[in-house]
Protein backbone atom coordinates (compact mmCIF):
# COMPACT_ATOMS: atom_id res chain seq x y z
CA UNK A 1 0.00 0.00 0.00
CA UNK A 2 1.41 3.41 -0.86
CA UNK A 3 1.65 5.98 1.89
CA UNK A 4 -0.93 8.34 0.37
CA UNK A 5 -3.64 5.74 0.49
CA UNK A 6 -2.72 4.64 4.00
CA UNK A 7 -4.97 5.40 6.92
CA UNK A 8 -3.44 7.74 9.51
CA UNK A 9 -2.52 4.83 11.74
CA UNK A 10 -0.58 3.01 9.05
CA UNK A 11 0.98 6.29 7.89
CA UNK A 12 2.22 6.77 11.42
CA UNK A 13 3.73 3.30 11.52
CA UNK A 14 5.32 4.04 8.15
CA UNK A 15 7.15 7.04 9.64
CA UNK A 16 7.94 5.13 12.78
CA UNK A 17 9.55 2.52 10.58
CA UNK A 18 11.58 5.18 8.76
CA UNK A 19 12.84 6.53 12.08
CA UNK A 20 13.61 3.05 13.29
CA UNK A 21 15.70 2.22 10.20
CA UNK A 22 17.50 5.56 10.41
CA UNK A 23 18.45 4.79 13.98
CA UNK A 24 19.63 1.32 13.03
CA UNK A 25 21.74 2.79 10.24
CA UNK A 26 23.55 5.26 12.45
CA UNK A 27 24.53 2.48 14.85
CA UNK A 28 25.89 0.13 12.18
CA UNK A 29 29.55 0.47 11.29
CA UNK A 30 29.87 -2.76 9.33
CA UNK A 31 29.51 -1.80 5.68
CA UNK A 32 28.03 -5.05 4.38
CA UNK A 33 25.46 -5.16 7.15
CA UNK A 34 24.68 -1.51 6.57
CA UNK A 35 24.03 -1.94 2.84
CA UNK A 36 21.74 -4.89 3.56
CA UNK A 37 19.71 -2.84 6.05
CA UNK A 38 19.38 0.03 3.60
CA UNK A 39 17.98 -2.11 0.78
CA UNK A 40 15.62 -3.96 3.13
CA UNK A 41 14.37 -0.60 4.41
CA UNK A 42 13.97 0.83 0.90
CA UNK A 43 11.75 -2.06 -0.22
CA UNK A 44 9.64 -1.98 2.88
CA UNK A 45 9.11 1.79 2.72
CA UNK A 46 8.24 1.94 -0.96
CA UNK A 47 6.43 -1.39 -1.17
CA UNK A 48 8.64 -2.72 -3.93
CA UNK A 49 10.06 -6.07 -4.98
CA UNK A 50 13.73 -5.19 -4.96
CA UNK A 51 16.20 -2.43 -4.36
CA UNK A 52 19.80 -1.68 -5.18
CA UNK A 53 22.60 0.62 -4.17
CA UNK A 54 25.11 1.93 -6.65
CA UNK A 55 28.08 3.88 -5.36
CA UNK A 56 30.40 6.10 -7.31
CA UNK A 57 33.82 4.61 -7.96
CA UNK A 58 36.20 7.50 -8.57
CA UNK A 59 38.84 5.19 -10.01
CA UNK A 60 36.68 4.19 -12.95
CA UNK A 61 34.57 7.34 -13.01
CA UNK A 62 31.34 5.34 -13.00
CA UNK A 63 28.79 3.79 -10.67
CA UNK A 64 29.05 0.23 -9.41
CA UNK A 65 26.49 -2.05 -7.83
CA UNK A 66 27.26 -2.42 -4.15
CA UNK A 67 24.25 -4.51 -3.33
CA UNK A 68 21.00 -5.65 -4.90
CA UNK A 69 18.51 -7.05 -2.44
CA UNK A 70 17.42 -10.14 -4.31
CA UNK A 71 20.39 -10.89 -6.53
CA UNK A 72 23.58 -12.77 -6.20
CA UNK A 73 26.62 -10.41 -6.07
CA UNK A 74 28.16 -12.65 -8.79
CA UNK A 75 25.60 -11.30 -11.22
CA UNK A 76 26.09 -7.64 -10.51
CA UNK A 77 29.62 -7.28 -9.20
CA UNK A 78 31.30 -6.73 -12.53
CA UNK A 79 28.69 -4.36 -13.94
CA UNK A 80 29.90 -0.81 -14.38
CA UNK A 81 27.12 1.73 -14.86
CA UNK A 82 28.26 4.68 -16.95
CA UNK A 83 27.31 8.17 -15.79
CA UNK A 84 26.33 9.20 -19.31
CA UNK A 85 23.48 7.23 -20.80
CA UNK A 86 22.04 5.54 -17.71
CA UNK A 87 19.17 6.44 -15.40
CA UNK A 88 21.31 6.02 -12.30
CA UNK A 89 24.01 8.17 -13.92
CA UNK A 90 21.45 10.91 -14.58
CA UNK A 91 20.27 10.82 -10.96
CA UNK A 92 23.86 10.90 -9.74
CA UNK A 93 24.80 13.80 -11.98
CA UNK A 94 21.69 15.92 -11.39
CA UNK A 95 21.29 15.04 -7.73
CA UNK A 96 17.53 14.66 -8.24
CA UNK A 97 15.10 11.77 -7.89
CA UNK A 98 13.54 10.11 -10.91
CA UNK A 99 10.58 7.85 -11.49
CA UNK A 100 10.52 5.65 -14.57
CA UNK A 101 7.02 4.27 -15.10
CA UNK A 102 8.05 1.84 -17.79
CA UNK A 103 11.71 1.12 -18.31
CA UNK A 104 11.10 -0.43 -21.74
CA UNK A 105 10.14 2.96 -23.17
CA UNK A 106 13.00 4.80 -21.47
CA UNK A 107 15.89 5.46 -23.87
CA UNK A 108 18.47 5.93 -21.12
CA UNK A 109 17.60 2.63 -19.45
CA UNK A 110 20.87 0.78 -19.15
CA UNK A 111 20.03 -2.55 -20.77
CA UNK A 112 23.19 -4.33 -19.73
CA UNK A 113 21.76 -4.77 -16.25
CA UNK A 114 18.63 -6.43 -17.55
CA UNK A 115 20.72 -8.66 -19.79
CA UNK A 116 22.90 -9.77 -16.94
CA UNK A 117 20.48 -10.32 -14.09
CA UNK A 118 17.36 -12.44 -13.71
CA UNK A 119 15.03 -9.80 -12.34
CA UNK A 120 12.94 -8.08 -14.98
CA UNK A 121 12.70 -4.43 -14.06
CA UNK A 122 9.33 -2.88 -14.97
CA UNK A 123 9.45 0.45 -13.18
CA UNK A 124 11.75 2.16 -10.76
CA UNK A 125 12.29 5.05 -8.44
CA UNK A 126 15.86 6.26 -8.02
CA UNK A 127 17.11 8.88 -5.60
CA UNK A 128 20.55 10.43 -5.02
CA UNK A 129 22.50 9.39 -1.93
CA UNK A 130 23.85 12.64 -0.59
CA UNK A 131 26.31 12.93 2.30
CA UNK A 132 27.73 16.29 3.34
CA UNK A 133 26.57 18.01 0.16
CA UNK A 134 28.19 15.42 -2.06
CA UNK A 135 26.32 12.75 -3.99
CA UNK A 136 28.07 9.43 -3.34
CA UNK A 137 25.69 7.12 -5.15
CA UNK A 138 22.14 6.20 -6.07
CA UNK A 139 19.49 4.20 -4.26
CA UNK A 140 16.85 2.54 -6.43
CA UNK A 141 13.60 0.82 -5.56
CA UNK A 142 12.44 -1.52 -8.31
CA UNK A 143 9.01 -2.84 -9.29
CA UNK A 144 6.19 -1.39 -7.25
CA UNK A 145 4.01 -4.20 -5.94
CA UNK A 146 0.44 -4.96 -7.07
CA UNK A 147 0.52 -2.77 -10.17
CA UNK A 148 0.73 0.44 -8.17
CA UNK A 149 2.58 3.55 -9.29
CA UNK A 150 5.27 5.44 -7.42
CA UNK A 151 3.88 8.54 -5.72
CA UNK A 152 5.17 11.72 -4.07
CA UNK A 153 5.25 10.04 -0.70
CA UNK A 154 7.53 7.28 -2.02
CA UNK A 155 9.91 9.88 -3.41
CA UNK A 156 9.99 11.74 -0.10
CA UNK A 157 10.57 8.70 2.07
CA UNK A 158 13.18 7.15 -0.21
CA UNK A 159 15.03 10.48 -0.42
CA UNK A 160 15.08 10.75 3.36
CA UNK A 161 16.27 7.16 3.71
CA UNK A 162 18.96 7.70 1.05
CA UNK A 163 20.50 10.68 2.82
CA UNK A 164 20.52 8.88 6.17
CA UNK A 165 22.07 5.92 4.38
CA UNK A 166 24.72 8.03 2.65
CA UNK A 167 25.89 9.52 5.94
CA UNK A 168 25.94 6.10 7.57
CA UNK A 169 28.04 4.72 4.68
CA UNK A 170 30.51 7.60 4.96
CA UNK A 171 30.78 7.04 8.71
CA UNK A 172 31.37 3.31 8.27
CA UNK A 173 34.09 4.03 5.72
CA UNK A 174 35.75 6.57 7.99
CA UNK A 175 35.55 4.23 10.95
CA UNK A 176 37.17 1.41 9.01
CA UNK A 177 39.90 3.71 7.85
CA UNK A 178 40.74 5.18 11.25
CA UNK A 179 40.79 1.77 12.91
CA UNK A 180 43.00 0.39 10.21
CA UNK A 181 45.33 3.38 10.04
CA UNK A 182 46.06 3.19 13.77
CA UNK A 183 47.01 -0.49 13.49
CA UNK A 184 48.98 0.08 10.32
CA UNK A 185 51.09 2.90 11.74
CA UNK A 186 51.83 0.75 14.75
CA UNK A 187 53.01 -2.12 12.53
CA UNK A 188 55.15 0.15 10.35
CA UNK A 189 57.12 1.30 13.36
CA UNK A 190 59.05 -1.97 13.77
CA UNK A 191 60.86 -1.92 10.42
CA UNK A 192 61.28 1.85 10.64
CA UNK A 193 62.96 1.61 14.04
CA UNK A 194 65.25 -1.10 12.67
CA UNK A 195 66.16 1.12 9.73
CA UNK A 196 66.91 4.07 11.96
CA UNK A 197 69.15 1.96 14.22
CA UNK A 198 70.97 0.66 11.15
CA UNK A 199 71.66 4.11 9.77
CA UNK A 200 73.05 5.23 13.14
CA UNK A 201 75.33 2.21 13.10
CA UNK A 202 76.55 2.96 9.59
CA UNK A 203 77.47 6.48 10.65
CA UNK A 204 79.95 5.19 13.22
CA UNK A 205 83.47 5.51 11.84
CA UNK A 206 84.73 2.62 14.00
CA UNK A 207 82.29 0.09 12.48
CA UNK A 208 84.21 -2.94 11.15
CA UNK A 209 83.78 -3.69 7.43
CA UNK A 210 81.94 -7.04 7.96
CA UNK A 211 79.45 -5.39 10.34
CA UNK A 212 78.90 -2.67 7.78
CA UNK A 213 77.83 -5.23 5.22
CA UNK A 214 75.54 -7.04 7.69
CA UNK A 215 73.90 -3.74 8.51
CA UNK A 216 73.28 -2.96 4.87
CA UNK A 217 71.71 -6.40 4.38
CA UNK A 218 69.45 -5.78 7.36
CA UNK A 219 68.43 -2.48 5.85
CA UNK A 220 67.59 -4.15 2.58
CA UNK A 221 65.50 -6.82 4.31
CA UNK A 222 63.63 -4.23 6.37
CA UNK A 223 63.00 -2.08 3.30
CA UNK A 224 61.60 -5.08 1.44
CA UNK A 225 59.40 -5.80 4.42
CA UNK A 226 58.12 -2.22 4.37
CA UNK A 227 57.30 -2.50 0.67
CA UNK A 228 55.46 -5.79 1.22
CA UNK A 229 53.57 -4.37 4.18
CA UNK A 230 52.43 -1.25 2.36
CA UNK A 231 51.13 -3.21 -0.61
CA UNK A 232 49.35 -5.68 1.70
CA UNK A 233 47.88 -2.78 3.69
CA UNK A 234 46.50 -1.31 0.51
CA UNK A 235 45.06 -4.66 -0.59
CA UNK A 236 43.36 -5.22 2.72
CA UNK A 237 42.07 -1.64 2.95
CA UNK A 238 40.48 -2.02 -0.48
CA UNK A 239 38.96 -5.38 0.40
CA UNK A 240 37.64 -4.19 3.75
CA UNK A 241 36.01 -1.11 2.34
CA UNK A 242 34.42 -3.15 -0.42
CA UNK A 243 36.28 -1.17 -3.09
CA UNK A 244 38.06 -4.21 -4.50
CA UNK A 245 36.09 -5.75 -7.34
CA UNK A 246 36.39 -9.19 -8.83
CA UNK A 247 37.05 -9.92 -12.48
CA UNK A 248 35.25 -13.23 -12.59
CA UNK A 249 36.02 -15.69 -15.40
CA UNK A 250 36.57 -19.45 -15.74
CA UNK A 251 40.14 -20.73 -15.24
CA UNK A 252 41.96 -24.03 -14.93
CA UNK A 253 43.17 -24.87 -11.44
CA UNK A 254 46.10 -27.09 -12.48
CA UNK A 255 47.62 -24.36 -14.64
CA UNK A 256 47.25 -21.81 -11.86
CA UNK A 257 48.88 -24.08 -9.28
CA UNK A 258 51.75 -24.78 -11.70
CA UNK A 259 52.36 -21.05 -11.99
CA UNK A 260 52.33 -20.65 -8.21
CA UNK A 261 54.71 -23.57 -7.69
CA UNK A 262 57.06 -22.07 -10.26
CA UNK A 263 57.17 -18.88 -8.21
CA UNK A 264 57.82 -20.53 -4.84
CA UNK A 265 60.04 -23.42 -5.93
CA UNK A 266 63.34 -21.71 -5.07
CA UNK A 267 62.06 -20.78 -1.64
CA UNK A 268 60.97 -24.40 -1.14
CA UNK A 269 64.31 -25.75 -2.39
CA UNK A 270 66.23 -23.52 0.01
CA UNK A 271 64.48 -25.36 2.83
CA UNK A 272 64.56 -28.70 1.06
CA UNK A 273 60.76 -28.79 1.05
CA UNK A 274 59.09 -30.99 -1.60
CA UNK A 275 55.79 -29.99 -3.19
CA UNK A 276 53.50 -32.88 -4.18
CA UNK A 277 50.34 -32.43 -6.22
CA UNK A 278 47.23 -34.56 -6.55
CA UNK A 279 44.70 -34.45 -9.39
CA UNK A 280 44.07 -30.74 -9.96
CA UNK A 281 42.07 -31.02 -13.16
CA UNK A 282 39.24 -28.63 -12.18
CA UNK A 283 37.66 -25.71 -13.96
CA UNK A 284 36.90 -22.91 -11.52
CA UNK A 285 35.14 -19.60 -11.74
CA UNK A 286 36.64 -16.56 -10.06
CA UNK A 287 39.13 -13.75 -10.18
CA UNK A 288 42.22 -15.67 -11.26
CA UNK A 289 44.75 -13.06 -10.11
CA UNK A 290 43.18 -12.79 -6.67
CA UNK A 291 42.88 -16.57 -6.26
CA UNK A 292 46.54 -16.80 -7.26
CA UNK A 293 47.39 -14.35 -4.49
CA UNK A 294 45.58 -16.60 -1.97
CA UNK A 295 47.26 -19.78 -3.18
CA UNK A 296 50.69 -18.11 -3.15
CA UNK A 297 50.08 -17.01 0.41
CA UNK A 298 49.10 -20.53 1.50
CA UNK A 299 52.10 -22.04 -0.29
CA UNK A 300 54.63 -19.56 1.09
CA UNK A 301 53.23 -20.06 4.59
CA UNK A 302 53.45 -23.82 4.11
CA UNK A 303 57.13 -23.36 3.24
CA UNK A 304 57.90 -20.71 5.87
CA UNK A 305 56.34 -22.65 8.72
CA UNK A 306 57.47 -26.10 7.52
CA UNK A 307 60.41 -28.05 8.83
CA UNK A 308 63.64 -28.55 6.87
CA UNK A 309 63.10 -31.38 4.42
CA UNK A 310 59.31 -31.26 4.92
CA UNK A 311 56.55 -31.82 2.39
CA UNK A 312 53.63 -29.79 1.01
CA UNK A 313 50.71 -31.58 -0.62
CA UNK A 314 48.21 -29.74 -2.79
CA UNK A 315 44.98 -31.59 -3.58
CA UNK A 316 41.49 -30.75 -4.83
CA UNK A 317 38.08 -32.41 -4.83
CA UNK A 318 34.48 -31.55 -5.61
CA UNK A 319 32.15 -30.71 -2.78
CA UNK A 320 28.51 -29.76 -2.59
CA UNK A 321 27.15 -26.97 -0.48
CA UNK A 322 23.36 -26.71 -0.74
CA UNK A 323 22.81 -26.89 -4.49
CA UNK A 324 26.10 -25.33 -5.59
CA UNK A 325 29.10 -27.39 -6.62
CA UNK A 326 32.37 -26.19 -5.22
CA UNK A 327 35.95 -27.25 -5.62
CA UNK A 328 37.69 -27.75 -2.32
CA UNK A 329 41.44 -27.12 -2.47
CA UNK A 330 43.71 -28.28 0.34
CA UNK A 331 47.29 -27.17 1.02
CA UNK A 332 48.84 -29.46 3.65
CA UNK A 333 52.24 -29.04 5.28
CA UNK A 334 54.39 -31.02 7.70
CA UNK A 335 55.35 -27.98 9.72
CA UNK A 336 55.14 -26.83 13.31
CA UNK A 337 51.36 -26.79 13.42
CA UNK A 338 49.05 -24.32 15.14
CA UNK A 339 47.60 -24.69 18.64
CA UNK A 340 43.78 -24.83 18.97
CA UNK A 341 43.71 -21.46 20.78
CA UNK A 342 45.56 -19.78 17.90
CA UNK A 343 43.56 -21.49 15.17
CA UNK A 344 40.51 -19.32 15.75
CA UNK A 345 42.52 -16.10 15.31
CA UNK A 346 44.34 -17.21 12.22
CA UNK A 347 42.31 -15.07 9.80
CA UNK A 348 42.36 -11.88 11.89
CA UNK A 349 44.50 -9.11 10.48
CA UNK A 350 47.91 -8.62 12.10
CA UNK A 351 47.65 -11.95 13.89
CA UNK A 352 50.94 -13.83 14.14
CA UNK A 353 51.78 -16.72 16.42
CA UNK A 354 54.42 -15.42 18.84
CA UNK A 355 56.52 -18.64 18.69
CA UNK A 356 56.57 -18.42 14.92
CA UNK A 357 57.93 -14.85 15.03
CA UNK A 358 61.53 -16.04 15.10
CA UNK A 359 60.67 -18.67 12.53
CA UNK A 360 59.91 -16.42 9.59
CA UNK A 361 59.15 -12.80 8.86
CA UNK A 362 55.66 -11.78 7.93
CA UNK A 363 53.05 -9.11 8.33
CA UNK A 364 50.17 -11.17 9.66
CA UNK A 365 47.98 -9.83 6.85
CA UNK A 366 48.21 -12.63 4.29
CA UNK A 367 45.48 -14.84 5.73
CA UNK A 368 43.17 -11.90 6.46
CA UNK A 369 43.47 -10.89 2.80
CA UNK A 370 42.91 -14.51 1.76
CA UNK A 371 39.71 -14.72 3.79
CA UNK A 372 38.33 -11.54 2.23
CA UNK A 373 39.13 -12.74 -1.28
CA UNK A 374 37.64 -16.21 -0.78
CA UNK A 375 34.50 -14.86 0.90
CA UNK A 376 34.05 -12.36 -1.90
CA UNK A 377 33.82 -15.44 -4.15
CA UNK A 378 31.13 -16.92 -1.84
CA UNK A 379 33.71 -19.51 -0.82
CA UNK A 380 35.05 -20.59 2.56
CA UNK A 381 38.51 -20.83 4.09
CA UNK A 382 39.45 -22.82 7.17
CA UNK A 383 42.20 -24.95 8.62
CA UNK A 384 42.94 -28.14 10.46
CA UNK A 385 46.14 -28.45 12.37
CA UNK A 386 47.98 -30.60 14.84
CA UNK A 387 50.93 -29.20 16.73
CA UNK A 388 54.21 -30.80 15.76
CA UNK A 389 52.55 -32.66 12.85
CA UNK A 390 51.42 -29.97 10.42
CA UNK A 391 48.56 -27.86 9.15
CA UNK A 392 46.14 -28.09 6.26
CA UNK A 393 44.45 -24.98 4.89
CA UNK A 394 41.26 -25.50 2.89
CA UNK A 395 39.47 -23.17 0.50
CA UNK A 396 36.33 -23.68 -1.52
CA UNK A 397 35.63 -21.89 -4.80
CA UNK A 398 32.68 -22.12 -7.17
CA UNK A 399 33.09 -24.33 -10.25
CA UNK A 400 32.77 -22.86 -13.71
P1 LIG B 1 52.41 -13.80 7.82
O1 LIG B 1 52.84 -15.15 7.37
O2 LIG B 1 52.75 -12.72 6.87
O3 LIG B 1 52.78 -13.49 9.23
P2 LIG B 1 49.68 -14.73 7.57
O4 LIG B 1 48.40 -13.98 7.77
O5 LIG B 1 49.87 -15.40 6.27
O6 LIG B 1 50.81 -13.70 7.83
O7 LIG B 1 49.79 -15.78 8.73
C1 LIG B 1 49.53 -15.39 10.05
C2 LIG B 1 50.25 -16.26 11.06
O8 LIG B 1 49.70 -17.57 11.02
C3 LIG B 1 51.72 -16.47 10.77
O9 LIG B 1 52.47 -15.44 11.31
C4 LIG B 1 52.01 -17.80 11.44
O10 LIG B 1 52.21 -17.60 12.80
C5 LIG B 1 50.70 -18.56 11.27
N1 LIG B 1 50.70 -19.51 10.13
C6 LIG B 1 50.23 -19.28 8.88
N2 LIG B 1 50.36 -20.36 8.10
C7 LIG B 1 50.88 -21.32 8.86
C8 LIG B 1 51.25 -22.70 8.64
N3 LIG B 1 51.09 -23.28 7.45
N4 LIG B 1 51.76 -23.38 9.68
C9 LIG B 1 51.93 -22.79 10.89
N5 LIG B 1 51.62 -21.51 11.17
C10 LIG B 1 51.10 -20.78 10.18
PDB file of C-alpha atoms and ligand atoms in Angstrom, residues 297 301-302 304-305 333 336-338 346 351-353 356 362-368 391 393, ligand 1:
ATOM      1  CA  UNK A 297      50.081 -17.010   0.415  1.00  0.00           C
ATOM      2  CA  UNK A 301      53.230 -20.060   4.591  1.00  0.00           C
ATOM      3  CA  UNK A 302      53.447 -23.823   4.109  1.00  0.00           C
ATOM      4  CA  UNK A 304      57.902 -20.713   5.873  1.00  0.00           C
ATOM      5  CA  UNK A 305      56.339 -22.655   8.717  1.00  0.00           C
ATOM      6  CA  UNK A 333      52.241 -29.043   5.277  1.00  0.00           C
ATOM      7  CA  UNK A 336      55.144 -26.825  13.312  1.00  0.00           C
ATOM      8  CA  UNK A 337      51.357 -26.790  13.424  1.00  0.00           C
ATOM      9  CA  UNK A 338      49.047 -24.323  15.142  1.00  0.00           C
ATOM     10  CA  UNK A 346      44.344 -17.207  12.219  1.00  0.00           C
ATOM     11  CA  UNK A 351      47.648 -11.949  13.887  1.00  0.00           C
ATOM     12  CA  UNK A 352      50.943 -13.833  14.136  1.00  0.00           C
ATOM     13  CA  UNK A 353      51.781 -16.716  16.424  1.00  0.00           C
ATOM     14  CA  UNK A 356      56.569 -18.423  14.925  1.00  0.00           C
ATOM     15  CA  UNK A 362      55.661 -11.781   7.931  1.00  0.00           C
ATOM     16  CA  UNK A 363      53.045  -9.108   8.326  1.00  0.00           C
ATOM     17  CA  UNK A 364      50.166 -11.171   9.656  1.00  0.00           C
ATOM     18  CA  UNK A 365      47.980  -9.828   6.850  1.00  0.00           C
ATOM     19  CA  UNK A 366      48.208 -12.631   4.288  1.00  0.00           C
ATOM     20  CA  UNK A 367      45.481 -14.844   5.735  1.00  0.00           C
ATOM     21  CA  UNK A 368      43.174 -11.899   6.462  1.00  0.00           C
ATOM     22  CA  UNK A 391      48.560 -27.855   9.148  1.00  0.00           C
ATOM     23  CA  UNK A 393      44.451 -24.982   4.888  1.00  0.00           C
TER      24      UNK A 393
HETATM   25  P1  LIG B   1      52.408 -13.802   7.822  1.00  0.00           P
HETATM   26  O1  LIG B   1      52.838 -15.147   7.374  1.00  0.00           O
HETATM   27  O2  LIG B   1      52.755 -12.716   6.867  1.00  0.00           O
HETATM   28  O3  LIG B   1      52.776 -13.493   9.228  1.00  0.00           O
HETATM   29  P2  LIG B   1      49.679 -14.735   7.573  1.00  0.00           P
HETATM   30  O4  LIG B   1      48.404 -13.981   7.773  1.00  0.00           O
HETATM   31  O5  LIG B   1      49.874 -15.398   6.265  1.00  0.00           O
HETATM   32  O6  LIG B   1      50.812 -13.702   7.834  1.00  0.00           O
HETATM   33  O7  LIG B   1      49.792 -15.778   8.731  1.00  0.00           O
HETATM   34  C1  LIG B   1      49.531 -15.386  10.051  1.00  0.00           C
HETATM   35  C2  LIG B   1      50.252 -16.258  11.060  1.00  0.00           C
HETATM   36  O8  LIG B   1      49.704 -17.570  11.015  1.00  0.00           O
HETATM   37  C3  LIG B   1      51.721 -16.470  10.773  1.00  0.00           C
HETATM   38  O9  LIG B   1      52.474 -15.437  11.307  1.00  0.00           O
HETATM   39  C4  LIG B   1      52.009 -17.798  11.435  1.00  0.00           C
HETATM   40  O10 LIG B   1      52.211 -17.602  12.801  1.00  0.00           O
HETATM   41  C5  LIG B   1      50.704 -18.555  11.266  1.00  0.00           C
HETATM   42  N1  LIG B   1      50.696 -19.508  10.131  1.00  0.00           N
HETATM   43  C6  LIG B   1      50.233 -19.278   8.878  1.00  0.00           C
HETATM   44  N2  LIG B   1      50.359 -20.360   8.104  1.00  0.00           N
HETATM   45  C7  LIG B   1      50.880 -21.319   8.864  1.00  0.00           C
HETATM   46  C8  LIG B   1      51.251 -22.696   8.638  1.00  0.00           C
HETATM   47  N3  LIG B   1      51.089 -23.282   7.454  1.00  0.00           N
HETATM   48  N4  LIG B   1      51.759 -23.385   9.680  1.00  0.00           N
HETATM   49  C9  LIG B   1      51.931 -22.792  10.889  1.00  0.00           C
HETATM   50  N5  LIG B   1      51.617 -21.513  11.172  1.00  0.00           N
HETATM   51  C10 LIG B   1      51.102 -20.779  10.178  1.00  0.00           C
END
